[in-house]
Amino acid sequence: MAIALRKPQEIEKLRAANKIVGGALELLRANTKAGISLKELDAMAEDYILSHGAKPSFKGLYGFPNAVCTSLNQVIIHGIPTDYKLQDGDIIGYDIGTELDGYFGDAAITVGVGEIDAQDEALIACSKDTLYHAIGEIKEGMRFKELSLILENFIKSRGFVPLHNFCGHGIGKKPHEEPEIPNYLEGINPKAGPKIKNGMVFCLEPMICQKDVKPVILENKWDVVSADGLRGSHYEHTVAIINGKAEILSLA
């Protein structure tokens, strides 16, 4: 497994691409209101990305038709924007990728629409808090499997479970690079596998289910739900390992 080590100037290019992602996500967060359609939100984010000189990297990637993954309620990841208009009580995940000068950005948030119930609040908090907890625990020299175990343990400590068969990933001159970073420990030994090193850039993205870890892909071949049929949530940041710690690149 060849995990790229990025030079400082490359990390700055990745930061620039990711800053646009962060800005687009904050724009969507501010406009998440009852009555707006998923396609309107998608178009808004695409316009923002293009106006900042970047390309929406998800559009056409593996055949995905839009700029933003809009994952509504039971959909945890990869939701396709539709004409559906948000209603109070919905929860919506936004996952955005950009390409700027040959380097990629990627991040995601989940947002409530109006007043949402306590379970949905807890679900969203789990994905966000897991992400920031894991980022804070990263140290140069630890193994990616140890990071996966940290993610899994935090998710389970909140009473939820991680979606299986989907994962975080390296990022750089391609939107998805080595390594794959599951939100759960694969195998039994967290001290196995590659170590985290200065210069590595990767995406962490906790994907949270309520009861069943098994994914189900819906008829449109994109929307991913849990086999339990319950609502899920998703948060993601791109981070770079600088001076032995993880620095978030995907802030607005």
Coordinates of C-alpha atoms in Angstrom, one line a residue:
M1 CA 0.0 0.0 0.0
A2 CA 1.5 3.3 -1.1
I3 CA 0.2 6.2 0.9
A4 CA 1.4 9.5 -0.5
L5 CA 3.4 11.9 1.7
R6 CA 2.6 15.5 0.6
K7 CA 5.0 18.3 0.5
P8 CA 4.0 21.6 2.3
Q9 CA 3.1 23.3 -1.0
E10 CA 0.9 20.4 -1.9
I11 CA -0.9 20.5 1.4
E12 CA -1.6 24.2 0.8
K13 CA -3.1 23.3 -2.6
L14 CA -5.3 20.7 -0.8
R15 CA -6.2 23.3 1.8
A16 CA -7.4 25.7 -0.9
A17 CA -9.6 23.0 -2.5
N18 CA -11.0 22.1 0.9
K19 CA -11.7 25.6 2.0
I20 CA -14.1 25.9 -0.9
V21 CA -15.8 22.7 0.3
G22 CA -16.1 24.2 3.8
G23 CA -17.6 27.4 2.4
A24 CA -20.1 25.5 0.3
L25 CA -21.2 23.4 3.2
E26 CA -21.7 26.5 5.4
L27 CA -23.8 28.0 2.6
L28 CA -26.0 24.9 2.5
R29 CA -26.3 24.9 6.3
A30 CA -27.5 28.5 6.3
N31 CA -30.1 27.7 3.6
T32 CA -31.4 24.5 5.2
K33 CA -35.0 25.6 5.7
A34 CA -38.4 24.1 5.1
G35 CA -39.6 24.6 1.5
I36 CA -36.3 24.5 -0.3
S37 CA -35.7 21.5 -2.7
L38 CA -32.7 19.3 -2.8
K39 CA -32.1 20.2 -6.4
E40 CA -32.1 23.9 -5.4
L41 CA -29.5 23.2 -2.7
D42 CA -27.4 21.2 -5.1
A43 CA -27.4 24.1 -7.7
M44 CA -26.6 26.6 -5.0
A45 CA -23.5 24.7 -3.9
E46 CA -22.4 24.0 -7.5
D47 CA -22.7 27.8 -8.3
Y48 CA -20.6 28.6 -5.2
I49 CA -17.9 26.1 -6.2
L50 CA -17.7 27.3 -9.8
S51 CA -17.6 31.0 -8.7
H52 CA -14.5 30.2 -6.6
G53 CA -12.7 28.7 -9.6
A54 CA -13.1 25.1 -8.6
K55 CA -15.0 22.2 -10.2
P56 CA -17.6 20.0 -8.3
S57 CA -15.5 16.8 -8.3
F58 CA -18.5 14.5 -7.5
K59 CA -20.3 15.4 -10.6
G60 CA -19.7 12.5 -13.0
L61 CA -17.5 10.7 -10.5
Y62 CA -18.3 6.9 -11.0
G63 CA -21.4 8.2 -12.8
F64 CA -22.9 10.3 -9.9
P65 CA -25.2 12.9 -11.6
N66 CA -24.9 15.9 -9.2
A67 CA -22.5 18.2 -7.4
V68 CA -23.7 17.4 -3.9
C69 CA -24.7 14.1 -2.2
T70 CA -28.0 15.1 -0.4
S71 CA -28.8 12.3 2.0
L72 CA -32.2 12.7 3.5
N73 CA -33.5 11.1 6.7
Q74 CA -32.9 7.3 6.3
V75 CA -30.3 7.9 3.6
I76 CA -26.9 7.9 5.3
I77 CA -24.6 8.6 2.3
H78 CA -24.6 9.2 -1.5
G79 CA -28.2 10.6 -1.7
I80 CA -29.1 12.0 -5.2
P81 CA -30.7 15.4 -5.2
T82 CA -34.4 15.3 -6.1
D83 CA -37.3 17.8 -6.3
Y84 CA -38.2 16.9 -2.7
K85 CA -38.7 20.0 -0.6
L86 CA -37.4 20.0 3.0
Q87 CA -39.9 19.8 5.8
D88 CA -39.6 20.7 9.5
G89 CA -38.3 17.6 11.3
D90 CA -36.2 16.3 8.4
I91 CA -32.5 15.7 8.7
I92 CA -30.2 16.1 5.7
G93 CA -26.6 15.2 5.0
Y94 CA -24.5 17.2 2.6
D95 CA -21.3 15.7 1.2
I96 CA -19.3 17.9 -1.2
G97 CA -16.1 17.4 -3.2
T98 CA -14.1 19.9 -5.2
E99 CA -11.1 19.9 -7.6
L100 CA -8.9 23.0 -7.7
D101 CA -5.6 23.1 -9.7
G102 CA -5.5 19.3 -9.8
Y103 CA -6.0 18.8 -6.0
F104 CA -9.2 17.6 -4.3
G105 CA -11.3 18.6 -1.3
D106 CA -14.0 16.6 0.5
A107 CA -16.2 17.1 3.6
A108 CA -19.7 16.5 4.9
I109 CA -22.2 17.7 7.5
T110 CA -25.6 16.6 8.7
V111 CA -28.2 19.3 9.5
G112 CA -31.6 19.3 11.1
V113 CA -34.5 21.2 9.5
G114 CA -36.4 23.4 12.0
E115 CA -37.2 21.5 15.2
I116 CA -35.9 17.9 15.2
D117 CA -36.5 15.3 17.9
A118 CA -34.0 14.3 20.6
Q119 CA -33.0 11.1 18.9
D120 CA -32.1 12.9 15.7
E121 CA -30.2 15.5 17.7
A122 CA -28.2 12.6 19.3
L123 CA -27.6 11.0 16.0
I124 CA -26.2 14.1 14.4
A125 CA -24.1 14.9 17.5
C126 CA -22.7 11.3 17.4
S127 CA -21.3 11.7 13.9
K128 CA -19.9 15.2 14.5
D129 CA -18.5 14.4 18.0
T130 CA -16.9 11.2 16.8
L131 CA -15.2 13.0 14.0
Y132 CA -13.7 15.7 16.2
H133 CA -12.8 13.2 18.9
A134 CA -10.9 11.0 16.5
I135 CA -9.1 14.0 14.9
G136 CA -8.0 15.1 18.3
E137 CA -6.6 11.6 19.1
I138 CA -4.4 11.3 15.9
K139 CA -0.7 11.2 16.5
E140 CA 2.2 10.5 14.1
G141 CA 3.2 6.9 14.4
M142 CA -0.2 5.4 15.4
R143 CA -1.7 2.9 13.0
F144 CA -4.7 3.5 10.9
K145 CA -6.3 0.4 12.5
E146 CA -6.0 2.1 15.9
L147 CA -7.8 5.1 14.5
S148 CA -10.6 2.9 13.2
L149 CA -10.9 1.4 16.7
I150 CA -11.1 4.9 18.2
L151 CA -13.9 5.8 15.8
E152 CA -15.8 2.6 16.5
N153 CA -15.5 2.8 20.3
F154 CA -16.7 6.4 20.4
I155 CA -19.7 5.6 18.1
K156 CA -20.7 2.7 20.3
S157 CA -20.2 4.7 23.5
R158 CA -23.1 6.9 22.2
G159 CA -25.4 3.9 21.7
F160 CA -25.1 3.8 17.9
V161 CA -23.2 1.7 15.4
P162 CA -20.9 2.4 12.4
L163 CA -22.2 1.7 8.8
H164 CA -20.1 -1.1 7.4
N165 CA -18.5 -1.5 3.9
F166 CA -18.0 2.2 3.5
C167 CA -15.0 4.2 4.8
G168 CA -12.8 7.2 5.0
H169 CA -9.9 7.4 2.5
G170 CA -6.8 9.1 1.4
I171 CA -7.2 12.2 -0.9
G172 CA -4.8 14.3 -3.0
K173 CA -4.5 14.3 -6.8
K174 CA -7.4 11.9 -6.9
P175 CA -10.6 12.1 -4.9
H176 CA -10.1 8.7 -3.4
E177 CA -6.6 7.3 -2.6
E178 CA -5.0 4.9 -0.2
P179 CA -5.6 4.1 2.6
E180 CA -9.1 3.0 3.3
I181 CA -10.1 4.0 6.8
P182 CA -13.2 2.1 8.1
N183 CA -15.1 3.5 11.1
Y184 CA -14.6 0.1 12.8
L185 CA -11.7 -2.2 13.4
E186 CA -11.3 -4.9 10.7
G187 CA -9.8 -8.0 12.2
I188 CA -8.6 -8.2 15.8
N189 CA -5.3 -6.5 15.9
P190 CA -5.3 -2.6 16.0
K191 CA -1.4 -2.7 16.0
A192 CA -1.3 -4.1 12.4
G193 CA -1.1 -2.3 9.1
P194 CA 0.3 1.1 8.0
K195 CA 1.3 3.9 10.3
I196 CA 0.2 7.5 10.2
K197 CA 3.1 9.8 9.0
N198 CA 3.7 13.5 8.6
G199 CA 2.6 14.6 5.2
M200 CA -0.3 12.2 4.9
V201 CA -3.7 13.7 3.9
F202 CA -6.9 11.8 4.4
C203 CA -10.6 12.0 5.0
L204 CA -12.3 10.8 8.2
E205 CA -16.1 10.3 7.8
P206 CA -18.1 8.7 10.6
M207 CA -21.3 7.2 9.1
I208 CA -23.8 6.4 11.9
C209 CA -26.6 3.8 12.0
Q210 CA -29.0 3.3 14.9
K211 CA -29.1 -0.5 15.2
D212 CA -27.9 -2.4 12.1
V213 CA -24.5 -1.9 10.5
K214 CA -25.5 -3.6 7.2
P215 CA -25.8 -1.2 4.2
V216 CA -28.6 -1.4 1.7
I217 CA -28.3 0.4 -1.6
L218 CA -31.7 1.7 -3.0
E219 CA -33.1 1.3 -6.5
N220 CA -31.4 4.4 -7.8
K221 CA -28.1 2.6 -7.3
W222 CA -26.8 5.4 -5.1
D223 CA -28.7 6.1 -1.9
V224 CA -27.3 4.0 1.0
V225 CA -29.5 3.2 4.0
S226 CA -29.1 0.9 7.0
A227 CA -30.9 -2.4 7.0
D228 CA -32.7 -1.2 10.1
G229 CA -34.6 1.4 8.0
L230 CA -33.9 4.1 10.6
R231 CA -32.3 7.5 10.2
G232 CA -28.6 7.9 9.9
S233 CA -26.0 10.7 10.0
H234 CA -22.6 11.5 8.4
Y235 CA -19.8 14.0 9.1
E236 CA -16.5 14.4 7.3
H237 CA -13.3 16.4 7.3
T238 CA -10.1 16.3 5.3
V239 CA -7.1 16.4 7.6
A240 CA -3.3 16.7 7.0
I241 CA -0.7 15.3 9.4
I242 CA 1.5 18.3 10.2
N243 CA 4.1 18.3 13.0
G244 CA 2.8 15.0 14.3
K245 CA -0.9 16.0 14.6
A246 CA -4.0 16.2 12.4
E247 CA -4.9 19.7 11.1
I248 CA -8.3 20.1 9.5
L249 CA -8.1 21.5 5.9
S250 CA -11.9 21.6 5.2
L251 CA -13.0 24.5 7.3
A252 CA -14.6 27.5 5.6

